[in-house]
Coordinates of C-alpha atoms in Angstrom, one line a residue:
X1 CA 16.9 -38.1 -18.4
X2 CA 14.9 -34.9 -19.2
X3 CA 12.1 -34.0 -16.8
X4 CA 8.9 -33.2 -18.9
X5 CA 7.0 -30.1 -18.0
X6 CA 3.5 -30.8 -19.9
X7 CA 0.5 -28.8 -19.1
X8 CA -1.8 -31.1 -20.5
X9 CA -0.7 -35.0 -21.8
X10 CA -3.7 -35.1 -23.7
X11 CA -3.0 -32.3 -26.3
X12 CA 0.5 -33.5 -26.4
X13 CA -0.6 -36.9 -27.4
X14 CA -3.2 -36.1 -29.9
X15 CA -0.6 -33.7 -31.7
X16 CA 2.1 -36.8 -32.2
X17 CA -1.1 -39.0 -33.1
X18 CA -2.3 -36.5 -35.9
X19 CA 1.5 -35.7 -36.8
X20 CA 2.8 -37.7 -40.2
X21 CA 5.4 -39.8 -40.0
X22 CA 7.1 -41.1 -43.1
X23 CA 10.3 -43.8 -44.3
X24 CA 12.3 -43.3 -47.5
X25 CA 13.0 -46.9 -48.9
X26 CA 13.9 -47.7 -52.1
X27 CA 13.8 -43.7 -53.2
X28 CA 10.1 -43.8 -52.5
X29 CA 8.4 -42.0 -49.4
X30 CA 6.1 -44.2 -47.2
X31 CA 3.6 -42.7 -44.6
X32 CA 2.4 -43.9 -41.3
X33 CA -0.5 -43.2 -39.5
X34 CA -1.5 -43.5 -35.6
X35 CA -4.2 -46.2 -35.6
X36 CA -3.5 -47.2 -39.1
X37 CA -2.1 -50.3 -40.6
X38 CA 1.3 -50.1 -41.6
X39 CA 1.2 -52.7 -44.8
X40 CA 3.1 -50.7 -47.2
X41 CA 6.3 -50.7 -45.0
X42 CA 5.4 -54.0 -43.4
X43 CA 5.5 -55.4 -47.2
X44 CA 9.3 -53.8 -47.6
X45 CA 10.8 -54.0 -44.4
X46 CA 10.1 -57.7 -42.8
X47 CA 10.1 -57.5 -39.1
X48 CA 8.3 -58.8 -36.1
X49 CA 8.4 -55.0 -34.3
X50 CA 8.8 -51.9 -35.4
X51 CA 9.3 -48.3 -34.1
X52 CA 10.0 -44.8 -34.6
X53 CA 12.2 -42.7 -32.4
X54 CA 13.8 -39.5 -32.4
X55 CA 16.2 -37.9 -30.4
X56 CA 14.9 -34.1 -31.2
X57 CA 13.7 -31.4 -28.9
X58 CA 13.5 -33.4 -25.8
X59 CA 11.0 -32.6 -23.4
X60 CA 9.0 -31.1 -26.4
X61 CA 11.1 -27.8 -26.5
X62 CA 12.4 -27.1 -29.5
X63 CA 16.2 -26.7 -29.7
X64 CA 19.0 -25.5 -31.9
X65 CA 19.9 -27.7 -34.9
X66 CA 23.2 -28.7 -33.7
X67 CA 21.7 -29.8 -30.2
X68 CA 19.8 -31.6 -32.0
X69 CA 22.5 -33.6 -34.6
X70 CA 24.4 -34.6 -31.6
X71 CA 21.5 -35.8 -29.8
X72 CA 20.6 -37.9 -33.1
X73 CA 24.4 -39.2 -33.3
X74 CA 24.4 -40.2 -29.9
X75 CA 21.0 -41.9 -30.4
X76 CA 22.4 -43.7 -33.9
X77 CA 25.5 -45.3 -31.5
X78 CA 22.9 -46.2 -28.6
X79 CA 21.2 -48.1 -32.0
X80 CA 24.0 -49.7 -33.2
X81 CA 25.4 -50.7 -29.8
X82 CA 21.9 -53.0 -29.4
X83 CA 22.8 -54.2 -33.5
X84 CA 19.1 -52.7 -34.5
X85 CA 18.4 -52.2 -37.7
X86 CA 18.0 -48.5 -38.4
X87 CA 15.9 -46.5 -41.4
X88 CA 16.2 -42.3 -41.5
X89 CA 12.4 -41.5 -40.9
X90 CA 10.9 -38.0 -40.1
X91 CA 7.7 -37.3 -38.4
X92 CA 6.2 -33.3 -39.1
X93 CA 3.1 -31.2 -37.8
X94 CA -0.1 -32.1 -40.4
X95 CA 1.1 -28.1 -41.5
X96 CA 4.3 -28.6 -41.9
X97 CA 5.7 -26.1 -39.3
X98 CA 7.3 -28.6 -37.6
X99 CA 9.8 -31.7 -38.7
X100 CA 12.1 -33.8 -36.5
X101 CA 14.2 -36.2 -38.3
X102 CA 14.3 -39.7 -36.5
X103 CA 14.2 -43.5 -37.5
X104 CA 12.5 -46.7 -38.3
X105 CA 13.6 -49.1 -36.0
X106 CA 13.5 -52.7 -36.1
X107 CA 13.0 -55.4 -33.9
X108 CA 14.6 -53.4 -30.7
X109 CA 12.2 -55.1 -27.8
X110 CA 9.5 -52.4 -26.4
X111 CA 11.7 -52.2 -22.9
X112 CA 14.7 -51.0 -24.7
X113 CA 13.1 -48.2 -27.0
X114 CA 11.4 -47.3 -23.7
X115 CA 15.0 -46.9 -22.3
X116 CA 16.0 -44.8 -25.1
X117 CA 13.2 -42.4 -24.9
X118 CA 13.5 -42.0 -21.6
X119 CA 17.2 -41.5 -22.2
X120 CA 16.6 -38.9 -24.7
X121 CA 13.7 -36.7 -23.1
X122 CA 11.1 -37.8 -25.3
X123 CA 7.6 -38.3 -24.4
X124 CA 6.4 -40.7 -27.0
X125 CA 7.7 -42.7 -29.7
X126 CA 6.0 -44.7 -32.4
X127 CA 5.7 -48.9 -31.8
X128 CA 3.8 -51.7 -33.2
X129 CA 4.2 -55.6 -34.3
X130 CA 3.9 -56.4 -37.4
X131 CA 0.2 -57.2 -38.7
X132 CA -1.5 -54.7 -35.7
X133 CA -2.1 -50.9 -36.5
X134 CA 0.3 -48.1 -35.7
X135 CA 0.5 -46.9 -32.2
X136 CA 2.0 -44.0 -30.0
X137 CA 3.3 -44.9 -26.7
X138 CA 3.8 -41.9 -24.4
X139 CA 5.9 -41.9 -21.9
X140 CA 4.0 -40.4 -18.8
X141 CA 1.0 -41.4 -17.0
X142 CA -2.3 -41.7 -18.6
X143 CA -4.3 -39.0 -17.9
X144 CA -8.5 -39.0 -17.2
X145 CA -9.1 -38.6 -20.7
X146 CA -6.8 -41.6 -21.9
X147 CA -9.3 -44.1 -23.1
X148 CA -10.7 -42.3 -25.6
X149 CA -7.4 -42.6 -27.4
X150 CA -7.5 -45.7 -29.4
X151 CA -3.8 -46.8 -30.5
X152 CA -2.3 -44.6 -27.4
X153 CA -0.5 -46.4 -25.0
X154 CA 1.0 -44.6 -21.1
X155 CA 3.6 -45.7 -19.7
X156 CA 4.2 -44.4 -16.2

């Protein structure tokens, strides 16, 4: 498990909830938003939970690309070994400076994914049921300024 070094949680969590995070299906790109309804992919991909994870850059620092593609293979066989249904998704900076490649996940139970980012050093992922608005769950403490973060949830 990677230690996170974060200056401030608050920056760090407004950056993943302004990033863009996208799913190919069906040769057609479809974005998600933090705080926004998910009823494009929700229409395509039936599910009662869904998530995005990555296993890039852990503890926010960037790292060589193939770091990286062995992180992500490890993460695919972690995936497979709990039979979750798995779609290649992305999430970049609003720029476009930064991309990590990741997944759509489906129907893994909140306590696993937490597992798996914990696992893989990162400090949020991407989770919602089906019907409710997109939300980041960080995985750190809230800080002072957490509640005026709508569809941000801490976990200690």
């Amino acid at each position: 498990m990677q230690e996170f070094q974060i200056v401030d949680a608050t920056d760090l969590a407004r950056a993943y909830a302004a990033a863009d995070y996208a799913v190919e299906l069906d040769g057609r790109t479809v974005a998600l938003r933090v705080g926004e309804f998910a009823t494009e992919l929700e229409s395509s991909l039936t599910a009662r939970r869904y998530a995005f994870i990555t296993a890039w850059n852990p503890a926010s620092s960037p790292r060589a690309g193939r770091e990286n593609e062995v992180a992500d293979g490890q993460l695919r066989e972690r995936l497979d070994g709990h039979g979750a249904k798995r779609i290649p998704a992305w999430a970049q900076a609003p720029d476009g400076r930064w991309r990590e490649q990741g997944w759509m996940v489906l129907d893994l139970p909140a306590g696993d994914l937490d597992t798996l980012a914990r696992d893989f050093g990162q400090a949020g992922t991407l989770q919602w049921a089906r019907g409710e608005p997109v939300c980041l769950r960080m995985m750190m403490a809230a800080p002072m300024q957490a509640a005026e973060m709508p569809c941000v949830d801490w976990v200690e």
